[in-house]
Tab-separated table of C-alpha atoms in Angstrom:
chain	number	residue	atom	x	y	z
R	1	MET	CA	175.795	63.295	94.518
R	2	GLY	CA	174.129	59.921	93.966
R	3	ALA	CA	173.188	58.276	90.706
R	4	LYS	CA	169.513	59.270	91.007
R	5	LEU	CA	170.249	62.963	91.269
R	6	GLN	CA	172.902	62.763	88.572
R	7	ALA	CA	170.324	61.210	86.238
R	8	LEU	CA	167.853	63.965	87.153
R	9	PHE	CA	170.467	66.640	86.478
R	10	ALA	CA	171.153	65.155	83.058
R	11	LEU	CA	167.444	65.084	82.300
R	12	GLN	CA	166.946	68.646	83.558
R	13	ASP	CA	169.761	69.923	81.348
R	14	ILE	CA	168.061	68.462	78.282
R	15	GLU	CA	164.642	69.588	79.481
R	16	SER	CA	165.869	73.163	79.969
R	17	GLN	CA	167.093	73.300	76.380
R	18	ILE	CA	163.794	71.951	75.102
R	19	VAL	CA	161.846	74.433	77.234
R	20	ASP	CA	164.010	77.292	75.987
R	21	ILE	CA	163.369	76.405	72.342
R	22	ARG	CA	159.660	75.989	72.922
R	23	ARG	CA	159.581	79.283	74.815
R	24	GLN	CA	161.201	81.079	71.889
R	25	LEU	CA	158.766	79.509	69.435
R	26	ALA	CA	155.811	80.289	71.709
R	27	ARG	CA	156.935	83.914	71.976
R	28	LYS	CA	157.063	84.241	68.203
R	29	GLN	CA	153.653	82.587	67.917
R	30	ARG	CA	152.246	85.091	70.411
R	31	GLN	CA	153.759	87.923	68.382
R	32	VAL	CA	152.074	86.622	65.232
R	33	LYS	CA	148.719	86.263	67.002
R	34	ALA	CA	148.999	89.718	68.557
R	35	GLN	CA	149.811	91.250	65.170
R	36	GLN	CA	146.922	89.367	63.582
R	37	ARG	CA	144.566	90.799	66.219
R	38	LYS	CA	145.972	94.258	65.537
R	39	LEU	CA	145.404	93.806	61.813
R	40	ASP	CA	141.879	92.488	62.384
R	41	ALA	CA	141.089	95.535	64.511
R	42	LYS	CA	142.412	97.805	61.767
R	43	ARG	CA	140.294	96.033	59.166
R	44	GLU	CA	137.232	96.293	61.363
R	45	GLU	CA	137.869	100.015	61.714
R	46	ILE	CA	138.156	100.306	57.933
R	47	GLU	CA	134.804	98.569	57.449
R	48	GLN	CA	133.212	100.877	60.012
R	49	ARG	CA	134.669	103.897	58.244
R	50	LYS	CA	133.383	102.672	54.895
R	51	ALA	CA	129.910	102.181	56.346
R	52	ASP	CA	130.035	105.695	57.803
R	53	ILE	CA	131.063	107.128	54.431
R	54	GLN	CA	128.238	105.263	52.722
R	55	HIS	CA	125.780	106.626	55.271
R	56	THR	CA	127.047	110.185	54.777
R	57	GLN	CA	127.065	109.766	50.996
R	58	ALA	CA	123.481	108.540	51.155
R	59	GLU	CA	122.527	111.719	53.015
R	60	PHE	CA	124.162	113.792	50.265
R	61	ASP	CA	122.328	111.809	47.578
R	62	ARG	CA	118.996	112.437	49.327
R	63	LEU	CA	119.764	116.150	49.542
R	64	ASP	CA	120.762	116.224	45.881
R	65	VAL	CA	117.509	114.559	44.828
R	66	ASP	CA	115.518	117.009	46.972
R	67	ILE	CA	117.421	120.011	45.539
R	68	LYS	CA	116.805	118.884	41.970
R	69	ALA	CA	113.115	118.272	42.635
R	70	ARG	CA	112.685	121.690	44.256
R	71	SER	CA	114.656	123.400	41.465
R	72	ALA	CA	112.406	121.746	38.899
R	73	ASN	CA	109.384	122.954	40.860
R	74	ILE	CA	110.785	126.486	40.897
R	75	ASP	CA	111.153	126.375	37.101
R	76	LYS	CA	107.533	125.294	36.778
R	77	MET	CA	106.358	128.075	39.066
R	78	ARG	CA	108.432	130.612	37.131
R	79	GLU	CA	106.721	129.495	33.909
R	80	HIS	CA	103.361	129.628	35.634
R	81	LEU	CA	103.938	133.255	36.627
R	82	ASN	CA	103.526	134.227	33.019
R	83	SER	CA	100.038	132.757	32.893
R	84	VAL	CA	98.490	134.079	36.132
R	85	ARG	CA	95.695	136.605	35.694
R	86	THR	CA	95.427	138.417	39.019
R	87	ASN	CA	97.897	140.289	41.166
R	88	LYS	CA	96.903	138.236	44.195
R	89	GLU	CA	97.531	134.979	42.416
R	90	TYR	CA	100.836	136.378	41.157
R	91	ALA	CA	101.940	137.448	44.646
R	92	THR	CA	100.978	134.107	46.165
R	93	LEU	CA	102.890	132.144	43.552
R	94	LEU	CA	105.905	134.458	43.843
R	95	ALA	CA	105.966	133.982	47.628
R	96	GLN	CA	105.836	130.201	47.188
R	97	MET	CA	108.642	130.387	44.669
R	98	ASN	CA	110.791	132.534	46.987
R	99	ASN	CA	110.192	130.116	49.866
R	100	GLU	CA	111.202	127.246	47.652
R	101	LYS	CA	114.354	129.133	46.608
R	102	ALA	CA	115.206	129.719	50.264
R	103	ASP	CA	114.761	126.021	50.962
R	104	VAL	CA	116.996	125.160	48.019
R	105	THR	CA	119.686	127.515	49.304
R	106	ARG	CA	119.465	125.943	52.732
R	107	LEU	CA	119.641	122.452	51.258
R	108	GLU	CA	122.572	123.381	49.012
R	109	THR	CA	124.490	124.682	52.045
R	110	ARG	CA	123.819	121.476	53.903
R	111	ALA	CA	124.741	119.393	50.842
R	112	MET	CA	128.060	121.243	50.603
R	113	GLU	CA	128.767	120.503	54.277
R	114	VAL	CA	127.913	116.847	53.803
R	115	MET	CA	130.081	116.529	50.698
R	116	GLN	CA	133.010	118.117	52.542
R	117	ALA	CA	132.453	115.603	55.338
R	118	VAL	CA	132.497	112.767	52.785
R	119	GLU	CA	135.779	113.997	51.322
R	120	ALA	CA	137.328	114.370	54.782
R	121	LYS	CA	136.216	110.870	55.775
R	122	LYS	CA	137.596	109.437	52.546
R	123	ALA	CA	140.953	111.088	53.271
R	124	GLU	CA	140.953	109.597	56.781
R	125	LEU	CA	140.045	106.207	55.328
R	126	ALA	CA	142.966	106.404	52.902
R	127	GLU	CA	145.341	107.025	55.811
R	128	ILE	CA	143.942	104.060	57.739
R	129	GLN	CA	144.203	101.836	54.671
R	130	ALA	CA	147.839	102.898	54.300
R	131	ALA	CA	148.372	101.958	57.942
R	132	GLU	CA	146.686	98.617	57.235
R	133	SER	CA	149.288	97.922	54.560
R	134	GLY	CA	151.995	98.489	57.148
R	135	GLU	CA	150.291	96.097	59.562
R	136	ILE	CA	150.046	93.466	56.819
R	137	GLU	CA	153.759	93.819	56.079
R	138	ARG	CA	154.575	93.490	59.779
R	139	LEU	CA	152.421	90.369	60.053
R	140	GLU	CA	154.156	88.822	57.058
R	141	GLU	CA	157.538	89.599	58.635
R	142	LEU	CA	156.557	87.959	61.921
R	143	GLN	CA	155.119	84.928	60.129
R	144	ALA	CA	158.356	84.574	58.166
R	145	GLU	CA	160.371	84.832	61.381
R	146	LEU	CA	158.207	82.148	62.977
R	147	GLU	CA	158.640	79.779	60.036
R	148	GLN	CA	162.366	80.452	60.002
R	149	ALA	CA	162.564	79.691	63.731
R	150	ARG	CA	160.598	76.477	63.271
R	151	ALA	CA	162.929	75.396	60.499
R	152	SER	CA	165.993	76.400	62.491
R	153	PHE	CA	164.936	74.733	65.732
R	154	GLY	CA	163.167	71.745	64.212
R	155	GLY	CA	166.183	69.473	63.876
R	156	ARG	CA	167.663	70.489	67.210
R	157	LEU	CA	164.354	70.001	69.010
R	158	ALA	CA	163.915	66.512	67.545
R	159	GLN	CA	167.441	65.628	68.621
R	160	LEU	CA	166.862	66.895	72.154
R	161	GLU	CA	163.563	65.045	72.469
R	162	LYS	CA	165.330	61.818	71.502
R	163	GLN	CA	168.032	62.535	74.075
R	164	ARG	CA	165.329	63.185	76.639
R	165	GLU	CA	163.769	59.800	75.989
R	166	LEU	CA	167.123	58.109	76.585
R	167	ALA	CA	167.779	60.143	79.724
R	168	ALA	CA	164.287	59.414	81.057
R	169	GLU	CA	164.958	55.680	80.780
R	170	GLN	CA	167.548	56.050	83.567
R	171	ILE	CA	164.889	57.247	86.014
R	172	ASP	CA	162.202	55.162	87.713
R	173	ALA	CA	158.589	55.737	86.703
R	174	GLU	CA	157.443	57.412	89.923
R	175	THR	CA	160.329	59.882	89.968
R	176	LEU	CA	159.879	60.587	86.268
R	177	LYS	CA	156.205	61.355	86.846
R	178	LEU	CA	157.211	63.804	89.583
R	179	PHE	CA	159.854	65.342	87.327
R	180	ASP	CA	157.384	65.854	84.479
R	181	ARG	CA	154.846	67.489	86.763
R	182	LEU	CA	157.415	69.857	88.243
R	183	SER	CA	158.904	70.603	84.838
R	184	GLU	CA	155.528	71.666	83.498
R	185	HIS	CA	154.926	73.857	86.542
R	186	TYR	CA	158.400	75.434	86.714
R	187	GLU	CA	159.303	75.389	83.010
R	188	GLY	CA	162.093	72.845	83.315
R	189	GLU	CA	163.557	74.154	86.583
R	190	VAL	CA	162.887	71.003	88.595
R	191	LEU	CA	165.876	70.801	90.947
R	192	ALA	CA	166.705	73.308	93.669
R	193	GLU	CA	169.922	73.502	95.654
R	194	VAL	CA	169.847	73.481	99.431
R	195	GLU	CA	171.560	76.682	100.517
R	196	ARG	CA	173.147	77.683	103.826
R	197	PRO	CA	172.861	81.482	104.186
R	198	ASN	CA	175.144	81.607	107.220
R	199	PRO	CA	178.020	79.096	107.238
R	200	ARG	CA	178.269	79.368	111.019
R	201	ARG	CA	174.708	78.249	111.568
R	202	ASP	CA	172.972	75.000	110.758
R	203	GLU	CA	170.172	76.815	108.941
R	204	PHE	CA	169.151	75.807	105.431
R	205	ILE	CA	166.793	77.144	102.777
R	206	CYS	CA	165.458	75.949	99.444
R	207	GLY	CA	167.251	77.672	96.587
R	208	GLY	CA	164.035	77.612	94.581
R	209	CYS	CA	161.553	79.265	96.929
R	210	HIS	CA	163.926	80.394	99.736
R	211	MET	CA	161.797	78.799	102.421
R	212	ALA	CA	163.476	77.297	105.498
R	213	LEU	CA	164.380	73.593	105.529
R	214	ARG	CA	164.975	71.308	108.469
R	215	MET	CA	168.495	70.106	109.206
R	216	GLU	CA	167.299	66.532	108.665
R	217	VAL	CA	166.746	67.355	105.008
R	218	ALA	CA	170.366	68.429	104.579
R	219	ASN	CA	171.629	65.398	106.486
R	220	THR	CA	169.538	63.033	104.339
R	221	LEU	CA	170.824	64.527	101.123
R	222	ARG	CA	174.410	64.333	102.364
R	223	SER	CA	174.177	60.696	103.368
R	224	ARG	CA	171.695	59.013	101.044
R	225	ASP	CA	170.845	58.973	97.361
R	226	GLU	CA	167.154	59.739	97.842
R	227	ILE	CA	164.568	61.928	96.206
R	228	VAL	CA	163.705	64.656	98.693
R	229	THR	CA	161.360	67.491	97.815
R	230	CYS	CA	160.806	70.921	99.299
R	231	LYS	CA	157.650	70.999	101.374
R	232	SER	CA	156.903	74.520	100.159
R	233	CYS	CA	157.516	74.532	96.409
R	234	GLY	CA	157.794	70.796	95.718
R	235	ARG	CA	161.088	70.986	93.829
R	236	ILE	CA	163.542	68.100	94.079
R	237	LEU	CA	166.364	69.121	96.390
R	238	PHE	CA	170.105	68.544	96.118
R	239	ILE	CA	173.022	69.708	98.247
R	240	ASP	CA	176.689	70.429	97.734
R	241	ARG	CA	178.737	68.150	99.976
R	242	ASN	CA	180.599	71.188	101.273
R	243	THR	CA	177.440	73.047	102.316
Protein backbone atom coordinates (compact mmCIF):
# COMPACT_ATOMS: atom_id res chain seq x y z
CA MET A 1 0.00 0.00 0.00
CA GLY A 2 1.38 3.38 -1.05
CA ALA A 3 1.94 6.45 1.07
CA LYS A 4 -1.26 8.15 -0.14
CA LEU A 5 -3.50 5.32 0.95
CA GLN A 6 -1.61 4.88 4.20
CA ALA A 7 -2.20 8.56 4.97
CA LEU A 8 -5.90 8.13 4.12
CA PHE A 9 -6.14 5.08 6.38
CA ALA A 10 -4.61 7.05 9.24
CA LEU A 11 -7.05 9.88 8.65
CA GLN A 12 -10.01 7.50 8.40
CA ASP A 13 -9.10 5.85 11.69
CA ILE A 14 -9.18 9.22 13.44
CA GLU A 15 -12.30 10.27 11.55
CA SER A 16 -14.13 7.09 12.56
CA GLN A 17 -13.44 7.79 16.23
CA ILE A 18 -14.67 11.36 15.87
CA VAL A 19 -17.79 10.20 14.03
CA ASP A 20 -18.48 7.60 16.71
CA ILE A 21 -18.29 10.18 19.50
CA ARG A 22 -20.46 12.62 17.61
CA ARG A 23 -22.93 9.85 16.85
CA GLN A 24 -23.21 8.99 20.54
CA LEU A 25 -23.70 12.64 21.46
CA ALA A 26 -26.24 13.12 18.65
CA ARG A 27 -28.17 10.07 19.85
CA LYS A 28 -28.37 11.46 23.37
CA GLN A 29 -29.43 14.84 21.99
CA ARG A 30 -32.21 13.15 20.02
CA GLN A 31 -33.31 11.35 23.17
CA VAL A 32 -33.51 14.65 25.04
CA LYS A 33 -35.47 16.30 22.22
CA ALA A 34 -37.83 13.33 21.93
CA GLN A 35 -38.46 13.38 25.68
CA GLN A 36 -39.02 17.13 25.58
CA ARG A 37 -41.63 16.66 22.85
CA LYS A 38 -43.26 13.94 24.94
CA LEU A 39 -43.35 16.25 27.95
CA ASP A 40 -44.72 19.12 25.87
CA ALA A 41 -47.49 16.86 24.59
CA LYS A 42 -48.32 15.83 28.15
CA ARG A 43 -48.45 19.46 29.25
CA GLU A 44 -50.67 20.35 26.33
CA GLU A 45 -53.01 17.53 27.31
CA ILE A 46 -53.07 18.85 30.88
CA GLU A 47 -54.03 22.33 29.68
CA GLN A 48 -56.78 20.85 27.52
CA ARG A 49 -58.07 18.85 30.48
CA LYS A 50 -58.05 21.93 32.69
CA ALA A 51 -60.00 23.88 30.07
CA ASP A 52 -62.51 21.02 29.84
CA ILE A 53 -62.92 20.98 33.62
CA GLN A 54 -63.45 24.73 33.65
CA HIS A 55 -66.08 24.40 30.94
CA THR A 56 -67.88 21.64 32.85
CA GLN A 57 -67.59 23.56 36.12
CA ALA A 58 -69.08 26.60 34.41
CA GLU A 59 -72.06 24.49 33.35
CA PHE A 60 -72.53 23.38 36.97
CA ASP A 61 -72.32 26.98 38.18
CA ARG A 62 -75.00 28.03 35.68
CA LEU A 63 -77.24 25.19 36.82
CA ASP A 64 -76.66 26.11 40.46
CA VAL A 65 -77.62 29.74 39.82
CA ASP A 66 -80.75 28.62 37.95
CA ILE A 67 -81.72 26.19 40.74
CA LYS A 68 -81.33 28.86 43.40
CA ALA A 69 -83.34 31.38 41.39
CA ARG A 70 -86.15 28.88 40.79
CA SER A 71 -86.13 27.78 44.45
CA ALA A 72 -86.43 31.41 45.51
CA ASN A 73 -89.33 31.81 43.09
CA ILE A 74 -91.02 28.74 44.56
CA ASP A 75 -90.73 30.25 48.05
CA LYS A 76 -92.35 33.44 46.80
CA MET A 77 -95.18 31.52 45.17
CA ARG A 78 -95.69 29.48 48.34
CA GLU A 79 -96.04 32.72 50.32
CA HIS A 80 -98.38 34.09 47.69
CA LEU A 81 -100.67 31.08 48.05
CA ASN A 82 -101.71 32.37 51.42
CA SER A 83 -102.95 35.62 49.93
CA VAL A 84 -104.94 34.41 46.90
CA ARG A 85 -108.69 34.93 47.09
CA THR A 86 -110.18 32.53 44.55
CA ASN A 87 -109.89 28.81 44.00
CA LYS A 88 -109.01 29.36 40.36
CA GLU A 89 -106.19 31.70 41.21
CA TYR A 90 -105.02 29.23 43.86
CA ALA A 91 -105.04 26.30 41.42
CA THR A 92 -103.19 28.28 38.76
CA LEU A 93 -100.48 29.36 41.17
CA LEU A 94 -100.17 25.84 42.60
CA ALA A 95 -99.74 24.40 39.09
CA GLN A 96 -97.02 26.97 38.34
CA MET A 97 -95.31 26.12 41.59
CA ASN A 98 -95.44 22.37 40.87
CA ASN A 99 -94.01 22.95 37.38
CA GLU A 100 -91.23 24.99 38.87
CA LYS A 101 -90.53 22.23 41.41
CA ALA A 102 -90.36 19.69 38.60
CA ASP A 103 -87.90 21.91 36.74
CA VAL A 104 -85.80 22.26 39.88
CA THR A 105 -85.73 18.48 40.32
CA ARG A 106 -84.67 18.05 36.72
CA LEU A 107 -81.98 20.70 37.08
CA GLU A 108 -80.73 19.20 40.35
CA THR A 109 -80.38 15.80 38.66
CA ARG A 110 -78.43 17.35 35.84
CA ALA A 111 -76.30 19.36 38.28
CA MET A 112 -75.45 16.15 40.15
CA GLU A 113 -74.39 14.49 36.88
CA VAL A 114 -72.25 17.48 35.95
CA MET A 115 -70.59 17.62 39.37
CA GLN A 116 -69.79 13.90 39.17
CA ALA A 117 -68.27 14.54 35.74
CA VAL A 118 -66.16 17.36 37.22
CA GLU A 119 -64.89 15.10 39.99
CA ALA A 120 -64.09 12.31 37.52
CA LYS A 121 -62.23 14.71 35.24
CA LYS A 122 -60.28 16.10 38.18
CA ALA A 123 -59.24 12.56 39.14
CA GLU A 124 -58.10 11.90 35.56
CA LEU A 125 -56.21 15.19 35.57
CA ALA A 126 -54.42 14.22 38.78
CA GLU A 127 -53.26 10.98 37.16
CA ILE A 128 -51.98 12.84 34.10
CA GLN A 129 -50.18 15.37 36.28
CA ALA A 130 -48.54 12.49 38.15
CA ALA A 131 -47.45 11.09 34.79
CA GLU A 132 -46.11 14.53 33.88
CA SER A 133 -43.87 14.42 36.95
CA GLY A 134 -42.45 11.14 35.71
CA GLU A 135 -41.80 12.63 32.28
CA ILE A 136 -40.03 15.60 33.89
CA GLU A 137 -37.82 13.26 35.90
CA ARG A 138 -36.99 11.28 32.77
CA LEU A 139 -36.11 14.46 30.89
CA GLU A 140 -33.83 15.58 33.70
CA GLU A 141 -32.13 12.17 33.65
CA LEU A 142 -31.53 12.35 29.90
CA GLN A 143 -30.26 15.93 30.14
CA ALA A 144 -27.85 14.87 32.89
CA GLU A 145 -26.66 11.95 30.76
CA LEU A 146 -26.10 14.29 27.82
CA GLU A 147 -24.08 16.75 29.91
CA GLN A 148 -22.09 13.89 31.39
CA ALA A 149 -21.35 12.56 27.89
CA ARG A 150 -20.29 16.00 26.71
CA ALA A 151 -17.95 16.35 29.66
CA SER A 152 -16.62 12.83 29.20
CA PHE A 153 -16.06 13.09 25.46
CA GLY A 154 -15.05 16.74 25.35
CA GLY A 155 -11.34 16.27 26.01
CA ARG A 156 -11.07 13.19 23.81
CA LEU A 157 -12.91 14.87 20.95
CA ALA A 158 -10.63 17.92 21.09
CA GLN A 159 -7.60 15.64 21.06
CA LEU A 160 -8.89 13.69 18.07
CA GLU A 161 -9.72 16.85 16.14
CA LYS A 162 -6.15 18.06 16.66
CA GLN A 163 -4.85 14.69 15.47
CA ARG A 164 -7.12 14.95 12.46
CA GLU A 165 -5.66 18.31 11.53
CA LEU A 166 -2.15 16.85 11.63
CA ALA A 167 -3.18 13.79 9.63
CA ALA A 168 -4.97 15.95 7.05
CA GLU A 169 -1.75 17.88 6.44
CA GLN A 170 -0.26 14.70 4.92
CA ILE A 171 -2.91 14.65 2.18
CA ASP A 172 -3.14 16.93 -0.85
CA ALA A 173 -6.00 19.42 -0.99
CA GLU A 174 -7.98 17.74 -3.77
CA THR A 175 -7.88 14.32 -2.12
CA LEU A 176 -8.74 15.84 1.24
CA LYS A 177 -11.77 17.55 -0.29
CA LEU A 178 -12.88 14.18 -1.69
CA PHE A 179 -12.28 12.51 1.67
CA ASP A 180 -14.34 15.10 3.54
CA ARG A 181 -17.23 14.78 1.12
CA LEU A 182 -17.25 10.99 1.35
CA SER A 183 -16.84 11.07 5.11
CA GLU A 184 -19.91 13.26 5.49
CA HIS A 185 -21.91 10.98 3.20
CA TYR A 186 -20.75 7.66 4.67
CA GLU A 187 -20.15 8.73 8.28
CA GLY A 188 -16.39 8.29 8.20
CA GLU A 189 -16.34 5.07 6.15
CA VAL A 190 -14.43 6.52 3.21
CA LEU A 191 -12.25 3.62 2.05
CA ALA A 192 -13.53 0.35 0.62
CA GLU A 193 -11.50 -2.78 -0.02
CA VAL A 194 -11.50 -4.40 -3.43
CA GLU A 195 -12.71 -7.95 -2.90
CA ARG A 196 -12.36 -11.07 -5.03
CA PRO A 197 -15.37 -13.34 -4.34
CA ASN A 198 -13.90 -16.27 -6.26
CA PRO A 199 -10.11 -16.67 -6.04
CA ARG A 200 -10.10 -18.68 -9.26
CA ARG A 201 -11.65 -15.89 -11.27
CA ASP A 202 -10.41 -12.42 -12.08
CA GLU A 203 -13.65 -10.86 -10.87
CA PHE A 204 -13.63 -8.01 -8.36
CA ILE A 205 -16.23 -6.08 -6.39
CA CYS A 206 -16.27 -2.99 -4.20
CA GLY A 207 -16.37 -3.95 -0.54
CA GLY A 208 -18.51 -0.89 0.16
CA CYS A 209 -21.37 -1.29 -2.30
CA HIS A 210 -20.59 -4.79 -3.68
CA MET A 211 -20.81 -3.61 -7.27
CA ALA A 212 -18.54 -5.19 -9.90
CA LEU A 213 -15.18 -3.56 -10.70
CA ARG A 214 -13.05 -3.89 -13.80
CA MET A 215 -9.80 -5.82 -13.62
CA GLU A 216 -7.95 -2.63 -14.58
CA VAL A 217 -8.97 -1.13 -11.25
CA ALA A 218 -7.35 -3.98 -9.34
CA ASN A 219 -4.23 -3.84 -11.51
CA THR A 220 -3.90 -0.07 -10.98
CA LEU A 221 -4.18 -0.39 -7.23
CA ARG A 222 -1.62 -3.20 -7.19
CA SER A 223 0.93 -1.30 -9.23
CA ARG A 224 0.50 2.39 -8.47
CA ASP A 225 -0.08 4.62 -5.47
CA GLU A 226 -3.12 6.38 -6.92
CA ILE A 227 -6.49 7.50 -5.69
CA VAL A 228 -9.07 5.32 -7.41
CA THR A 229 -12.75 5.55 -6.59
CA CYS A 230 -15.66 3.19 -7.10
CA LYS A 231 -17.81 4.30 -10.00
CA SER A 232 -20.93 3.21 -8.14
CA CYS A 233 -20.57 4.47 -4.57
CA GLY A 234 -17.62 6.85 -4.95
CA ARG A 235 -15.57 5.40 -2.09
CA ILE A 236 -11.78 5.40 -2.33
CA LEU A 237 -10.62 1.89 -3.15
CA PHE A 238 -7.69 -0.12 -1.82
CA ILE A 239 -6.58 -3.70 -2.40
CA ASP A 240 -4.66 -6.33 -0.50
CA ARG A 241 -1.58 -7.30 -2.48
CA ASN A 242 -2.57 -10.95 -2.13
CA THR A 243 -6.06 -10.44 -3.59
